[in-house]
XYZ file of C-alpha atoms in Angstrom:
614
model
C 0.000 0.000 0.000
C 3.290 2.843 0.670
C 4.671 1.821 -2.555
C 1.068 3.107 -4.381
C 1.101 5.961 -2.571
C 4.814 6.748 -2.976
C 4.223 6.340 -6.796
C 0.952 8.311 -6.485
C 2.695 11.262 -5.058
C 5.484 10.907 -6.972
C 3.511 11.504 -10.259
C 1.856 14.301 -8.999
C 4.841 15.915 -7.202
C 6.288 15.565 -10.706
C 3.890 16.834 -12.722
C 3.516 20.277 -10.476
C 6.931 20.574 -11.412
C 6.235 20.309 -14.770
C 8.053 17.080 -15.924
C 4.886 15.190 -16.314
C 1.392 15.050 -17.641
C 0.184 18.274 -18.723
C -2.887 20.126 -19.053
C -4.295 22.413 -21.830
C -4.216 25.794 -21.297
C -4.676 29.050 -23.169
C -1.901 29.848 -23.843
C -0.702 26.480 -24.946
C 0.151 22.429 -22.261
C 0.668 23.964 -19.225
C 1.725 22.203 -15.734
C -1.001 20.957 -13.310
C -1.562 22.579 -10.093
C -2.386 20.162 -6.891
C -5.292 21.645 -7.184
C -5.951 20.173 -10.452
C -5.952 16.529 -8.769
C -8.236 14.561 -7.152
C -7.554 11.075 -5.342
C -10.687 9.095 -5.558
C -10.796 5.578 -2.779
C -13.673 2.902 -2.852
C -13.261 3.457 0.976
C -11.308 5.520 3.698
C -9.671 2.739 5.024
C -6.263 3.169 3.347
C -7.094 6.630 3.530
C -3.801 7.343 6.377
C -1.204 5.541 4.685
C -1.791 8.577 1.158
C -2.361 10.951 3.488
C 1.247 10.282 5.627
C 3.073 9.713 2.263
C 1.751 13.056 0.581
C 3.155 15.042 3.717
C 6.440 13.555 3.372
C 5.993 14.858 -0.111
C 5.367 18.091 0.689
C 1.915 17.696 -1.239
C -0.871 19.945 -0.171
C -4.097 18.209 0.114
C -7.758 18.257 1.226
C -10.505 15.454 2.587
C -13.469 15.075 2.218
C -13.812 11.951 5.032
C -11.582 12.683 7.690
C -10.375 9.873 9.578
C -7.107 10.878 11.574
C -8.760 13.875 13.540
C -7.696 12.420 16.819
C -4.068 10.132 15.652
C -1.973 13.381 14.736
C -0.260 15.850 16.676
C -2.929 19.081 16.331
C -5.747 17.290 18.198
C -3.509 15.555 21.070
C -1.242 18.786 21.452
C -4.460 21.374 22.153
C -5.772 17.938 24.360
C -2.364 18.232 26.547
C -2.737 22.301 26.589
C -5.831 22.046 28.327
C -5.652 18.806 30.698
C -3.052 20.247 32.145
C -4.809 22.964 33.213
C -7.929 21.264 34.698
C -5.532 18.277 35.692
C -2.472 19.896 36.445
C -1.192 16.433 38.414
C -1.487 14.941 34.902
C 2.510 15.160 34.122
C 2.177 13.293 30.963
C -0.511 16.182 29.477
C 2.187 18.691 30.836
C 5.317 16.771 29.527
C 3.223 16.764 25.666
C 2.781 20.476 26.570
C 5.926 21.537 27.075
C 7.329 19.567 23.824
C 4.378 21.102 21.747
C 4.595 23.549 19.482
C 3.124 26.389 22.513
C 5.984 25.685 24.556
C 8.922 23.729 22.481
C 11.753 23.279 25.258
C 14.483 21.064 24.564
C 15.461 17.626 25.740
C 17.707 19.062 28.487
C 15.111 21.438 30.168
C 11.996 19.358 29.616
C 13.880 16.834 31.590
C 15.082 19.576 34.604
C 11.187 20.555 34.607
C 9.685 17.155 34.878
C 12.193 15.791 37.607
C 11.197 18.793 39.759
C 7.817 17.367 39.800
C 6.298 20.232 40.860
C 2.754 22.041 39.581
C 3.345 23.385 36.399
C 4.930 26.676 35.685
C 6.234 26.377 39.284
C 9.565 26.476 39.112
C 12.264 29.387 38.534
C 13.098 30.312 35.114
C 16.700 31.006 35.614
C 17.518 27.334 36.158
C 17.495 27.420 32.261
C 19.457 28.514 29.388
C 18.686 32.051 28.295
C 16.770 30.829 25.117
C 14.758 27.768 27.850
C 13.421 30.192 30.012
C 12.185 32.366 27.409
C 10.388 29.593 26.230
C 9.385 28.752 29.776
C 7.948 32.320 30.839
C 6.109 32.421 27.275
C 4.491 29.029 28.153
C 3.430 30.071 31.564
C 1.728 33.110 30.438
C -0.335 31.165 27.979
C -0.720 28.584 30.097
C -2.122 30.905 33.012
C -4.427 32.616 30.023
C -6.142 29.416 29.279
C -6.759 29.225 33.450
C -8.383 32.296 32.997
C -10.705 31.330 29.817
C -11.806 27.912 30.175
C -15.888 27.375 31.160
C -15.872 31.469 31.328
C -16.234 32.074 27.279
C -17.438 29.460 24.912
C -14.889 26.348 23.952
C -14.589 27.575 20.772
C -12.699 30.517 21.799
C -10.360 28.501 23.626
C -9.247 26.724 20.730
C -9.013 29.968 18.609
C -7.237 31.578 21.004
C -4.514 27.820 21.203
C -4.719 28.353 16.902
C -4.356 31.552 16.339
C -3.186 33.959 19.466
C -0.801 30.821 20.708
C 0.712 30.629 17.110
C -0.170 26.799 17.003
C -1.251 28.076 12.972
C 1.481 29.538 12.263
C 3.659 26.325 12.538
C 1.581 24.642 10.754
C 2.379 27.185 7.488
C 5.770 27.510 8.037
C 6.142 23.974 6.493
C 4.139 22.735 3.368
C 4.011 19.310 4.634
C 2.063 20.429 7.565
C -0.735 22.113 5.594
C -2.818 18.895 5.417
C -3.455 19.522 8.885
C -5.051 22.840 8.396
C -8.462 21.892 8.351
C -8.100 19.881 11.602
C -8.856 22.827 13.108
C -12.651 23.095 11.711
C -13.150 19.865 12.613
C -12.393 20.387 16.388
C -14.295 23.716 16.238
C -17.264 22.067 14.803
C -16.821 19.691 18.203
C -16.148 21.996 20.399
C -19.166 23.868 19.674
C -21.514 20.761 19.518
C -20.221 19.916 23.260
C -21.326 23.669 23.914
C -24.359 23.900 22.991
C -25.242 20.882 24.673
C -24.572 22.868 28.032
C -21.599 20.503 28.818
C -17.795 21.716 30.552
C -14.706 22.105 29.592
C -14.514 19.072 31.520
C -16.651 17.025 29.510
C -15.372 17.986 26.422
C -11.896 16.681 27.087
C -13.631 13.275 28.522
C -14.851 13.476 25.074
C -11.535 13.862 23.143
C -9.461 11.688 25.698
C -11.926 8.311 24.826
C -11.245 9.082 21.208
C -7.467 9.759 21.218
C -5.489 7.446 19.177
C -8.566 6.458 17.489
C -8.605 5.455 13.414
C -12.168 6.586 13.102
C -15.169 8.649 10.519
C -16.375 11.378 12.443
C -19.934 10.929 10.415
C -21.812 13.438 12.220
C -19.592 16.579 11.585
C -19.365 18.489 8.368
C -17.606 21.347 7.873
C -18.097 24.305 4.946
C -14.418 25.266 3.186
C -14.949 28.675 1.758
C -11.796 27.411 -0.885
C -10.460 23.492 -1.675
C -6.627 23.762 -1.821
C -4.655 21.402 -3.063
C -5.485 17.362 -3.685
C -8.661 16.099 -3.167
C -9.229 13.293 -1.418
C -12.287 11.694 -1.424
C -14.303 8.060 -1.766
C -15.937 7.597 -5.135
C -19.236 8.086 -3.713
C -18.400 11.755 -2.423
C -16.960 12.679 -5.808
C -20.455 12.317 -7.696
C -21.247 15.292 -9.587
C -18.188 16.546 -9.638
C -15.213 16.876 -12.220
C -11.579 17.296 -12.001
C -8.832 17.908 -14.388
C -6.914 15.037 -13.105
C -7.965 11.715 -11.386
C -6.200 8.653 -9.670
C -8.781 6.010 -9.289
C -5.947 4.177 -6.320
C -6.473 1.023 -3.978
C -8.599 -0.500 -7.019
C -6.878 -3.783 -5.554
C -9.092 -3.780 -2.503
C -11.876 -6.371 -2.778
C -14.821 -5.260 -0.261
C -15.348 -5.836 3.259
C -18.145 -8.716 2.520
C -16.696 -10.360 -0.213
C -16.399 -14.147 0.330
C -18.736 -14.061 3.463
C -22.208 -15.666 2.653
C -24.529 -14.154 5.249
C -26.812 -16.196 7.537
C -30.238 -15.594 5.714
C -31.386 -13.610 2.615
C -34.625 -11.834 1.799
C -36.118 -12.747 -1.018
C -39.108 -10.872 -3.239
C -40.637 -13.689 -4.537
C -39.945 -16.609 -1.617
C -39.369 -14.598 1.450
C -36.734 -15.098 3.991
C -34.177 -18.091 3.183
C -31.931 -19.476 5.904
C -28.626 -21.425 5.736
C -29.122 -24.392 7.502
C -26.727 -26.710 9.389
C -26.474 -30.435 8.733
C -27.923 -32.143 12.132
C -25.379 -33.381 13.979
C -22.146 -31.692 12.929
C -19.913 -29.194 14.356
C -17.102 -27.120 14.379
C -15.215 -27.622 11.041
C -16.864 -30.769 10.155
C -20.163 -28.491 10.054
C -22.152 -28.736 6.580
C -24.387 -26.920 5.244
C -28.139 -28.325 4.157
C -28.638 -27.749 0.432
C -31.546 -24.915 -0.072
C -32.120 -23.960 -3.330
C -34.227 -20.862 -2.127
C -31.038 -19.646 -0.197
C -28.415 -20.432 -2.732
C -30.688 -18.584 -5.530
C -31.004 -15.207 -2.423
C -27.140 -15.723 -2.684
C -26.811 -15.768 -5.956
C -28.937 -12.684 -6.656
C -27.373 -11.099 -3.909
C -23.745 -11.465 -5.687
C -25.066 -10.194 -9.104
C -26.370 -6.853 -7.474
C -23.123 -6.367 -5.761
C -21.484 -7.092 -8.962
C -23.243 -4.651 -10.740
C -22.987 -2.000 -7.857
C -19.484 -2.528 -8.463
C -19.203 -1.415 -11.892
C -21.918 1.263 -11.134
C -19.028 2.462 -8.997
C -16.162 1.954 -11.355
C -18.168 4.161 -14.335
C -18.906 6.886 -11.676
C -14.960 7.168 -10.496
C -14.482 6.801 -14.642
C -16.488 9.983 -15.473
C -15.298 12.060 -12.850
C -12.124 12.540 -15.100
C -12.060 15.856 -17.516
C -8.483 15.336 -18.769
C -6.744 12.467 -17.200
C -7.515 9.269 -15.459
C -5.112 7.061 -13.572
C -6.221 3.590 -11.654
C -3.789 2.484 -8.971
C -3.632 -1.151 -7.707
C -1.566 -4.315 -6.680
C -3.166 -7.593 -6.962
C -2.910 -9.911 -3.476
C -1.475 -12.814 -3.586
C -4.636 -14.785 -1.982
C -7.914 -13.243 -3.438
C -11.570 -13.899 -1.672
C -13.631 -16.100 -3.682
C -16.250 -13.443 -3.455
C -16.759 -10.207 -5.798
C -14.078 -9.293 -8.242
C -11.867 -6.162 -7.265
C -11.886 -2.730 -9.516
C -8.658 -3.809 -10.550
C -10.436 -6.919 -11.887
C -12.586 -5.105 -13.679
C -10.382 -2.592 -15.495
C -8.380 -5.836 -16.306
C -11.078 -7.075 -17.657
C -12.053 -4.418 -19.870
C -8.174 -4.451 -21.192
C -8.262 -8.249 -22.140
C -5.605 -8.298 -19.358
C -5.201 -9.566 -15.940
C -2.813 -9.244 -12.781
C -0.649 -12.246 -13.454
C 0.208 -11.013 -17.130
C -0.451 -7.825 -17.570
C 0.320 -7.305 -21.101
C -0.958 -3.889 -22.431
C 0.266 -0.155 -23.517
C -2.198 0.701 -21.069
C -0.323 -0.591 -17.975
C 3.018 -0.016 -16.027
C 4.244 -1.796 -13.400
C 5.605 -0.283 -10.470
C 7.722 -2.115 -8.095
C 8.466 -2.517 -4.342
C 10.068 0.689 -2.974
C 12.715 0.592 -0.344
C 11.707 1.592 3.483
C 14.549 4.437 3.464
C 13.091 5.853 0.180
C 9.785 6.099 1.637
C 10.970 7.940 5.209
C 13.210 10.256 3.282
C 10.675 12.602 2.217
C 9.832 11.318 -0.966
C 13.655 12.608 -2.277
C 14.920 10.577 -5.095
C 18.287 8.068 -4.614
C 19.754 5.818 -6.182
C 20.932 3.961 -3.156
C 18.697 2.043 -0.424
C 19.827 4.722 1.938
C 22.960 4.173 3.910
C 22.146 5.458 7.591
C 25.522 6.315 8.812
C 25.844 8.718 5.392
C 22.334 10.105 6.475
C 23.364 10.814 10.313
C 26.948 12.474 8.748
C 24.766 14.484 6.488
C 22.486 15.420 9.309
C 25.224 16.175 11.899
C 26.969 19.190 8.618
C 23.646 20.636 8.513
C 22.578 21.159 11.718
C 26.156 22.413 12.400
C 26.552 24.663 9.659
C 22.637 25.633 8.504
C 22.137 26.360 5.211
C 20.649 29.601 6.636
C 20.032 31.651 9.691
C 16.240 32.473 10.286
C 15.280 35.596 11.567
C 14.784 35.976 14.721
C 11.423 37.580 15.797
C 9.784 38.484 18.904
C 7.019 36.524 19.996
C 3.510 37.389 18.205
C 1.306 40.377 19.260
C -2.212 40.396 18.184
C -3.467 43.456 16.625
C -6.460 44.555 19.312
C -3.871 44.101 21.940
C -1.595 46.110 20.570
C -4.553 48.575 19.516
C -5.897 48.987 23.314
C -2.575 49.827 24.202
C -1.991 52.711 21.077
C -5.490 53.974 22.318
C -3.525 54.158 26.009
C -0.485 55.624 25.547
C -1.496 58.477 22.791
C -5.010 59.104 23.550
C -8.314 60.201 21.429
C -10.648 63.049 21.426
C -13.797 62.591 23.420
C -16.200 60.120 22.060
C -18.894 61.352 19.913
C -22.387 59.081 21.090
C -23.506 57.236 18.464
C -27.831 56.029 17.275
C -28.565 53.583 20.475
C -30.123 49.874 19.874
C -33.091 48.215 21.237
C -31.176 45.452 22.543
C -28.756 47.624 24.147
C -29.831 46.881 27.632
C -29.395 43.234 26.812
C -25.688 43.762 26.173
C -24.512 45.823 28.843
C -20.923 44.374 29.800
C -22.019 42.213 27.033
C -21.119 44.456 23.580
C -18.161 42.160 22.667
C -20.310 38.910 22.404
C -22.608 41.392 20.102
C -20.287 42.538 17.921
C -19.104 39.139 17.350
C -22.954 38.082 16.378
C -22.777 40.994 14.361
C -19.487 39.593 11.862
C -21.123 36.054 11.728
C -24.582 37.519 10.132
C -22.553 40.156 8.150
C -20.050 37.187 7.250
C -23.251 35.303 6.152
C -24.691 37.903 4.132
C -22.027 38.493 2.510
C -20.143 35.240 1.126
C -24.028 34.434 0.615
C -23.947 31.144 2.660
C -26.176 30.713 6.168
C -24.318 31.858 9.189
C -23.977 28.882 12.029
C -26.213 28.646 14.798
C -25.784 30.900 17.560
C -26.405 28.753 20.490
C -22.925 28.767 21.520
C -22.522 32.676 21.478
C -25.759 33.530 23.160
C -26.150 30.737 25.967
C -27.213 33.134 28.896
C -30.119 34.732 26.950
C -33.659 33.332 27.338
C -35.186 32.645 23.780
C -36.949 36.298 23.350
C -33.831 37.132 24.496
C -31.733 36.003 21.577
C -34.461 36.430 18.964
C -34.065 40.300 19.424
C -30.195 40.233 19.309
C -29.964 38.028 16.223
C -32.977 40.725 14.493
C -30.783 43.227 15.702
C -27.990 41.710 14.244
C -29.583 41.027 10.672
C -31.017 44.751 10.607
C -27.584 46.302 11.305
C -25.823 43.723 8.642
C -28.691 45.037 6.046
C -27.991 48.439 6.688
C -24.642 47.866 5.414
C -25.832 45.594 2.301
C -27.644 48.250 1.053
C -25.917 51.163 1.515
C -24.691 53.645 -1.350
C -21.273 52.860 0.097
C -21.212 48.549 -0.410
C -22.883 49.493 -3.573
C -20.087 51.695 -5.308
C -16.944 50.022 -3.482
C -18.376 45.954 -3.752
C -20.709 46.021 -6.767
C -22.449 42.676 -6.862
C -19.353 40.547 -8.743
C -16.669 42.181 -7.077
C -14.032 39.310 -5.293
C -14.636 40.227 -1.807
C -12.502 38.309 1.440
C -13.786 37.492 4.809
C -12.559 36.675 7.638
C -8.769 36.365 6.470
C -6.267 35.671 9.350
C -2.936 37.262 8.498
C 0.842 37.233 9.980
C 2.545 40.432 9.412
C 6.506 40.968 9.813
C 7.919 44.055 10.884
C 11.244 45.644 11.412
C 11.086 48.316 14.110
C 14.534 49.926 14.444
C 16.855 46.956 15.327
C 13.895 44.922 16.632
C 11.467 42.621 14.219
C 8.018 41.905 15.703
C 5.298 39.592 14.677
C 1.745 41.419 14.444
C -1.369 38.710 14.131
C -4.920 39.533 13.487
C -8.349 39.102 11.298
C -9.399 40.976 8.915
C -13.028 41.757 8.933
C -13.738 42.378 5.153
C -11.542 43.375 1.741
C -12.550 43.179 -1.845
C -10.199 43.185 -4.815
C -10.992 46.237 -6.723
C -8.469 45.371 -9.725
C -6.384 48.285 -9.260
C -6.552 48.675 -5.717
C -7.886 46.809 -2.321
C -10.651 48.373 -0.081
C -10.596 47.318 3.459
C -14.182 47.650 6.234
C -13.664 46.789 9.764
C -17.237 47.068 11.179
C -17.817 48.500 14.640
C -21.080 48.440 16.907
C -19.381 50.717 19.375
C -21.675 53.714 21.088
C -19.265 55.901 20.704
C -17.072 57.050 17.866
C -13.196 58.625 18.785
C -11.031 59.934 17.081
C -8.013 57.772 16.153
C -9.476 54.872 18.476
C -8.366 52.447 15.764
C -6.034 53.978 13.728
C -3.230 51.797 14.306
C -5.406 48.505 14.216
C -6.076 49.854 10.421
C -2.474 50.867 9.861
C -1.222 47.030 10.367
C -4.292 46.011 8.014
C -3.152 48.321 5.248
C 0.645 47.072 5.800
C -0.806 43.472 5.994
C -2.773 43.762 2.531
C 0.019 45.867 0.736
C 2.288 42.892 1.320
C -0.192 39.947 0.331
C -1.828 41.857 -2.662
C 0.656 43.700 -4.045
C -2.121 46.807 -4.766
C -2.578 50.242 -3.090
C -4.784 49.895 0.076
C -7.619 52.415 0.915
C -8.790 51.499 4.635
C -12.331 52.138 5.913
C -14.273 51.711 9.576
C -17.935 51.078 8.792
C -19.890 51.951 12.497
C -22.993 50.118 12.338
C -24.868 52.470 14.463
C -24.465 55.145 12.097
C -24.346 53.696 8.879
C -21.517 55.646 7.379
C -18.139 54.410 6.054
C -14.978 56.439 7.770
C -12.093 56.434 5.795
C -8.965 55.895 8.410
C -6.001 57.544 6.534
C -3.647 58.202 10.180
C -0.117 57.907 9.511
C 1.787 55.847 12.354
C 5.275 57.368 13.110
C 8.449 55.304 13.713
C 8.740 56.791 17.228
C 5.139 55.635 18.246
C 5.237 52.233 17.086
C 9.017 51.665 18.898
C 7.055 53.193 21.890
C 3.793 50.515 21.279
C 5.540 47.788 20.781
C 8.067 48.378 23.974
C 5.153 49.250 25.802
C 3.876 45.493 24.660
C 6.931 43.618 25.746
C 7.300 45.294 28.700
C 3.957 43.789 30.045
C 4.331 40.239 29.063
């Protein structure tokens, strides 16, 4: 099964690099993207073994059935974040902590923290290297912010705070064979929010993920809407119906199903009813015969013909899925079932070929592929990998790196680093703004609006129906929450309609929500790390126009003017256009255009100012 998928990703490693098939284009054969590809399986079963071999790869991909939600590291490192909070005797969730991507420590220090056996975070810093206890404070900070969140905001915003605020994201990008564990995160949202709303702790929740750990399984119940595929597609045949991709590998066509060979007890049949297998009196065990029934061996033979034809049903489906190119994958076992025929039978078949000779310009062979060819990353070599050459090679290059990273200080989020602009330089009083019904109703509350106020505006926009709000508005009765959400809706129209959305998004334009963005700066001899979310942009063609919507009660002057300085920074770098920047208060109805210019002096005092209380 590794050498399919190692000559699966192979082939479509090598055509992205443009030294394999090709696709039309219009400007003349042009190379495939991953995105061009789609990975079709008769079942998810092998499903782990393509997924483990494209990462290697470095191939980008997607699923459609996820499966290994709670085997990989994403899953079991945000697990060992929070146990050790709630459990913080639990020295194995703290020990998986500490070595996760949050904390990182090295061999040396994990081990000095562990033997002190202490509550975590207890110890003193300064028994560490300078780098160690860096990485020690950090950790305790986040690890004493998580204290502070968990059962007192919804679970959801745990985890986004672990994804996004912790950087857990970020690691993830920084290497393309990561990527494929993107979407884990939607998945665990999805859960999160499903424990939630059925009233249940933070406490139950991890009783949840802890029985499921380790755990090969479909999570049936829990879909999750991609607002863009990116790269492979992975999917069973009966997923991909109805839709059509440039390139297709039809793989594991070898696998012969789950039933075939087993004759089941009884059959149902139209015309004679129910037909049983019966025993020969008297014998057991494998001596034990069967009684000759012709009604059950005519349910069993219908049975197989239906199956059979179900079967090539399937084949024509994965067949037609195929706009340019189609590719079947498959090895043969050596001892078959005496049941149904495999795919790979069938496309045999329809060559005038078979497994044992497989003579046809249709068909290549590909043969066994070492073990240290398929742990080296997918690279190429001509040798079966000698180790000690591996370990020399390994020893040069983590001596003498190829190149020195950067060295940045730890990530700021933008509305942290906003509140504290808004404290050291000040605003002009605050101009009162049209109040809202539901404004008694939200009193210490506005927060929890405004972010009901994004998901309807979110949902209006991209034209797809918002999630339920159970999660965000637990605490309300059910009048209650009906007026927020029409509150909500009417306040998410009034920007729909307005003269403004009209001009600046005309129905067509490529608008963005919700885009999460990393932004590098160099601030005198200092670089920092600024991480936030963009509320809405849309792609003008010559330039980018940015809204940030508000629901504040009071507009002040400059209150976010550095919040939209990093967004203009952030969208000059990723679109390569001139950025015009707007805040859109909801009360009002009117678009302010936020122009401010931050000076070199104020943002060296900000981001000081930052540091200095972490």
């Amino acid at each position: 099964m590794e050498c399919e998928a190692y000559e699966a990703a192979r082939l479509i490693r090598d055509a992205a690099a443009g030294t394999g098939l090709q696709l039309p284009g219009a400007a003349g054969p042009r190379p495939p993207g991953y995105e061009d590809f789609a990975l079709l399986l008769r079942s998810t079963g092998n499903q782990i073994v393509y997924e483990r071999v494209f990462r290697r790869f470095g191939i980008p991909y997607t699923t459609e059935n996820i499966r290994t939600l709670f085997l990989e590291a994403p899953v079991n490192d945000m697990y060992a974040a929070l146990q050790c909070c709630i459990y913080p005797r639990d020295r194995e969730a703290y020990a998986v902590y500490l070595r996760s991507f949050f904390v990182n420590l090295s061999d040396e220090a994990l081990l000095t923290e562990l033997l002190d056996e202490g509550l975590p975070f207890a110890g003193d810093p300064e028994r560490f290297a300078p780098a160690e206890a860096e990485k020690y404070c950090l950790g305790r900070e986040l690890y004493n912010r998580l204290g502070e969140m968990i059962d007192r905001v919804p679970h959801r915003e745990v985890l986004r705070f672990l994804w996004y605020e912790a950087g857990y994201r970020y690691n993830l990008v920084r290497n393309p064979a990561w990527h494929g564990y993107l979407e884990f995160y939607e998945y665990l949202i999805a859960l999160a929010d499903k424990s939630w709303d059925a009233g249940e702790s933070m406490v139950l929740f991890l009783d949840f993920l802890r029985e499921n750990l380790g755990d090969y399984k479909k999570l049936e119940e829990i879909e999750i809407l991609r607002t863009r595929e990116e790269g492979v597609r992975i999917m069973t045949i009966h997923k991909s119906k109805g839709l059509e991709f440039p390139i297709v590998l039809l793989a594991s066509t070898g696998q012969g199903s789950n039933e075939s060979g087993k004759r089941s007890p009884y059959y149902l049949d139209d015309s004679f009813g129910l037909t049983v297998n019966m025993a020969v009196p008297g014998t057991t065990g494998n001596a034990r015969r069967q009684k000759p029934n012709p009604f059950y061996e005519g349910g069993v033979k219908a049975s197989r013909q239906m199956e059979a034809a179900e079967l090539k049903r399937l084949l024509y489906v994965a067949c037609t899925r195929a706009e340019q190119h189609l590719i079947m994958l498959g090895y043969s076992p050596k001892r078959k079932s005496s049941g149904l025929p495999s795919l790979l039978d069938l496309i045999f078949s329809g060559l005038n070929s078979s497994a044992e000779n497989p003579e046809s310009p249709f068909v290549r062979l590909y043969g066994p592929v070492p073990r240290s060819t398929l742990y080296r990353l997918g690279a190429e070599t001509g040798t079966d990998g000698d180790r000690r050459q591996l370990l020399h090679d390994y020893e040069r290059l983590t001596r003498e790196p190829p190149f020195t990273m950067p060295r940045f200080n730890p990530p700021l989020s933008v509305s942290r680093l906003n509140g504290l602009f808004t404290g050291l330089f000040g605003g002009e009083a605050g101009m009162p703004l049209a109040p809202l019904p539901v404004d008694p109703l939200i009193i210490d509350r506005e927060e929890l609006f405004g972010t009901l106020v994004h998901h309807v505006l979110e949902g209006m926009i991209t034209g797809k129906n918002p999630e339920r709000f159970d999660s965000l508005l637990a605490g309300f009765s059910s009048v209650e929450a009906d007026q927020l959400v029409t509150c909500a809706q009417e306040l998410a129209r009034g920007f729909w309609k307005s003269s403004f959305r009209r001009e600046q998004m005309p129905d067509g334009t490529a608008v963005f929500t919700e885009v999460p963005f990393t932004l590098g700066l160099e601030i005198g001899e200092k670089r920092h790390l600024v991480e936030g979310v963009i509320d809405l942009f849309a792609d003008r063609g010559n330039e980018i126009v940015c809204v940030d919507f508000k629901t504040n009660r009071y507009r002040i002057s400059r209150e976010y003017a550095v919040q939209m300085w990093f967004y203009r920074r952030a969208l000059e770098k990723l679109c390569k256009k001139p950025v015009r920047t707007y805040l859109f208060y909801l009360r009002e109805g009117v678009p302010r255009e936020e122009l401010s210019e931050i000076q070199p002096e104020e943002l060296e005092q900000l981001f000081s100012a930052a540091l200095e209380k972490k």
